[in-house]
Amino acid sequence: MNKSIFEKLIWSIALPGFGQYLNGKYFKGTVFLALEFLINIQSNFNQVILLSFHGEISDAINHAEYQWLMFYPCLYFFSMWDAVKDAGGGKDPFSFFPYVFTAFFVTVGVIFSTNLKLLGVLFGPVWLPILFVTPGVIIGNIIRKVINNIY
């Protein structure tokens, strides 16, 4: 991944829409940014993050609006993929798989964040989805490689 593509990926990680602005896709960037703010506010995500960082997982779970929060992973990872693709990356066949599978796994992490304990610890709606990023990236890359070897 070249420096320009990596920069746009990192800005998209910082805030959905920023990578699109750097790519000169202002309308699309504004749509992603507006959706990010809408979902963030409707899901109480900033309050949930704050409570999670303070270790108040039960309060974070109680403050989360899950019907909105479940939209966030797909928006977030699609925005990253779109910024990379528009910057000239993602030319390999099925290079979108890591993004898709990570969005799926993180969404599953959100769904089970109210009651799934790992090693006896309830991680909640911020930390459990973050833990699900790694298997999403790994499985997405494995499936991409397998499919590329078949075709």
CSV table of C-alpha atoms in Angstrom, one decimal:
chain,number,residue,atom,x,y,z
A,1,MET,CA,0.0,0.0,0.0
A,2,ASN,CA,1.6,3.3,-1.0
A,3,LYS,CA,1.8,6.3,1.3
A,4,SER,CA,-1.1,8.2,-0.3
A,5,ILE,CA,-3.5,5.3,0.0
A,6,PHE,CA,-2.3,4.6,3.6
A,7,GLU,CA,-2.9,8.2,4.5
A,8,LYS,CA,-6.5,8.1,3.3
A,9,LEU,CA,-7.1,4.8,5.1
A,10,ILE,CA,-5.8,6.3,8.4
A,11,TRP,CA,-7.9,9.5,8.0
A,12,SER,CA,-11.0,7.3,7.3
A,13,ILE,CA,-10.2,5.4,10.5
A,14,ALA,CA,-10.1,8.7,12.4
A,15,LEU,CA,-13.5,9.8,11.0
A,16,PRO,CA,-15.6,8.3,8.2
A,17,GLY,CA,-15.6,10.8,5.3
A,18,PHE,CA,-12.2,12.3,5.8
A,19,GLY,CA,-10.5,9.9,3.4
A,20,GLN,CA,-13.2,10.9,0.8
A,21,TYR,CA,-12.4,14.6,1.3
A,22,LEU,CA,-8.7,13.9,0.7
A,23,ASN,CA,-9.7,12.0,-2.5
A,24,GLY,CA,-11.6,15.1,-3.6
A,25,LYS,CA,-15.0,13.3,-3.2
A,26,TYR,CA,-16.6,16.0,-1.2
A,27,PHE,CA,-20.3,15.0,-1.6
A,28,LYS,CA,-19.6,11.4,-0.7
A,29,GLY,CA,-17.3,12.6,2.2
A,30,THR,CA,-20.1,14.8,3.5
A,31,VAL,CA,-22.6,12.0,3.3
A,32,PHE,CA,-20.3,9.7,5.3
A,33,LEU,CA,-19.6,12.4,7.8
A,34,ALA,CA,-23.3,13.2,8.2
A,35,LEU,CA,-24.2,9.5,8.7
A,36,GLU,CA,-21.4,9.2,11.2
A,37,PHE,CA,-22.7,12.1,13.2
A,38,LEU,CA,-26.3,10.9,13.0
A,39,ILE,CA,-25.4,7.3,14.1
A,40,ASN,CA,-23.0,8.6,16.7
A,41,ILE,CA,-25.6,10.9,18.3
A,42,GLN,CA,-28.6,8.5,18.0
A,43,SER,CA,-26.6,5.6,19.5
A,44,ASN,CA,-25.2,7.7,22.3
A,45,PHE,CA,-21.8,6.3,21.2
A,46,ASN,CA,-19.6,9.1,22.7
A,47,GLN,CA,-21.2,8.5,26.1
A,48,VAL,CA,-20.7,4.8,25.6
A,49,ILE,CA,-17.1,5.3,24.7
A,50,LEU,CA,-16.5,7.5,27.7
A,51,LEU,CA,-18.1,5.1,30.1
A,52,SER,CA,-16.2,2.1,28.6
A,53,PHE,CA,-12.9,3.9,29.0
A,54,HIS,CA,-13.7,4.5,32.7
A,55,GLY,CA,-14.5,0.8,33.1
A,56,GLU,CA,-18.2,1.4,33.7
A,57,ILE,CA,-19.3,-1.4,31.3
A,58,SER,CA,-22.8,-1.9,32.7
A,59,ASP,CA,-23.6,1.8,32.4
A,60,ALA,CA,-22.2,1.8,28.9
A,61,ILE,CA,-24.5,-1.1,28.0
A,62,ASN,CA,-27.5,0.7,29.5
A,63,HIS,CA,-26.7,4.0,27.6
A,64,ALA,CA,-26.2,2.3,24.2
A,65,GLU,CA,-29.0,2.5,21.7
A,66,TYR,CA,-28.2,-0.8,19.9
A,67,GLN,CA,-30.7,-0.3,17.0
A,68,TRP,CA,-28.5,2.6,15.9
A,69,LEU,CA,-25.1,1.3,17.1
A,70,MET,CA,-25.4,-1.8,14.8
A,71,PHE,CA,-25.2,0.5,11.8
A,72,TYR,CA,-21.8,1.9,12.8
A,73,PRO,CA,-19.4,-0.9,11.9
A,74,CYS,CA,-20.7,-1.2,8.3
A,75,LEU,CA,-20.5,2.6,7.7
A,76,TYR,CA,-17.1,2.7,9.3
A,77,PHE,CA,-15.5,-0.1,7.3
A,78,PHE,CA,-17.3,0.7,4.1
A,79,SER,CA,-16.0,4.3,4.4
A,80,MET,CA,-12.4,2.9,4.8
A,81,TRP,CA,-12.8,0.6,1.8
A,82,ASP,CA,-14.2,3.4,-0.3
A,83,ALA,CA,-11.4,5.8,0.6
A,84,VAL,CA,-8.7,3.2,-0.2
A,85,LYS,CA,-10.4,2.2,-3.5
A,86,ASP,CA,-10.9,5.8,-4.6
A,87,ALA,CA,-7.2,6.5,-3.8
A,88,GLY,CA,-6.2,3.7,-6.3
A,89,GLY,CA,-5.8,0.8,-3.8
A,90,GLY,CA,-7.8,-2.4,-3.7
A,91,LYS,CA,-7.0,-3.5,-7.2
A,92,ASP,CA,-6.4,-7.1,-6.2
A,93,PRO,CA,-9.4,-9.3,-6.8
A,94,PHE,CA,-11.6,-9.6,-3.7
A,95,SER,CA,-9.4,-7.1,-1.8
A,96,PHE,CA,-12.6,-5.9,-0.2
A,97,PHE,CA,-13.1,-9.1,1.8
A,98,PRO,CA,-11.1,-8.0,4.9
A,99,TYR,CA,-13.3,-4.9,5.2
A,100,VAL,CA,-16.5,-6.8,4.7
A,101,PHE,CA,-15.7,-9.6,7.1
A,102,THR,CA,-14.4,-7.1,9.7
A,103,ALA,CA,-17.6,-5.1,9.5
A,104,PHE,CA,-19.6,-8.4,9.9
A,105,PHE,CA,-17.5,-9.5,12.9
A,106,VAL,CA,-17.6,-6.1,14.6
A,107,THR,CA,-21.4,-6.0,14.2
A,108,VAL,CA,-21.6,-9.5,15.8
A,109,GLY,CA,-19.4,-8.1,18.6
A,110,VAL,CA,-21.9,-5.3,19.1
A,111,ILE,CA,-24.8,-7.7,19.1
A,112,PHE,CA,-23.3,-9.9,21.8
A,113,SER,CA,-21.6,-7.1,23.8
A,114,THR,CA,-24.4,-7.1,26.4
A,115,ASN,CA,-23.7,-10.6,27.7
A,116,LEU,CA,-20.7,-12.3,26.1
A,117,LYS,CA,-17.9,-12.7,28.5
A,118,LEU,CA,-14.3,-13.6,27.4
A,119,LEU,CA,-12.2,-15.1,30.2
A,120,GLY,CA,-15.0,-14.1,32.6
A,121,VAL,CA,-14.8,-10.4,31.6
A,122,LEU,CA,-17.8,-8.5,30.1
A,123,PHE,CA,-16.1,-6.1,27.6
A,124,GLY,CA,-19.3,-4.2,26.5
A,125,PRO,CA,-20.2,-2.3,23.4
A,126,VAL,CA,-16.8,-0.7,22.7
A,127,TRP,CA,-14.1,-3.2,23.7
A,128,LEU,CA,-15.8,-6.5,22.5
A,129,PRO,CA,-16.4,-5.1,19.0
A,130,ILE,CA,-12.8,-3.9,18.9
A,131,LEU,CA,-11.6,-7.4,19.9
A,132,PHE,CA,-13.6,-8.7,16.9
A,133,VAL,CA,-11.7,-6.6,14.4
A,134,THR,CA,-8.7,-9.0,14.4
A,135,PRO,CA,-10.6,-12.2,13.5
A,136,GLY,CA,-12.5,-10.3,10.9
A,137,VAL,CA,-9.3,-9.1,9.2
A,138,ILE,CA,-7.7,-12.5,9.5
A,139,ILE,CA,-10.7,-14.5,8.2
A,140,GLY,CA,-11.3,-11.9,5.4
A,141,ASN,CA,-7.7,-12.2,4.2
A,142,ILE,CA,-7.8,-16.0,4.4
A,143,ILE,CA,-11.0,-16.2,2.4
A,144,ARG,CA,-9.6,-13.7,-0.1
A,145,LYS,CA,-6.5,-15.8,-0.6
A,146,VAL,CA,-8.4,-19.0,-0.9
A,147,ILE,CA,-10.8,-17.6,-3.5
A,148,ASN,CA,-7.9,-16.0,-5.5
A,149,ASN,CA,-6.2,-19.4,-5.6
A,150,ILE,CA,-9.4,-21.0,-6.9
A,151,TYR,CA,-9.9,-18.4,-9.7
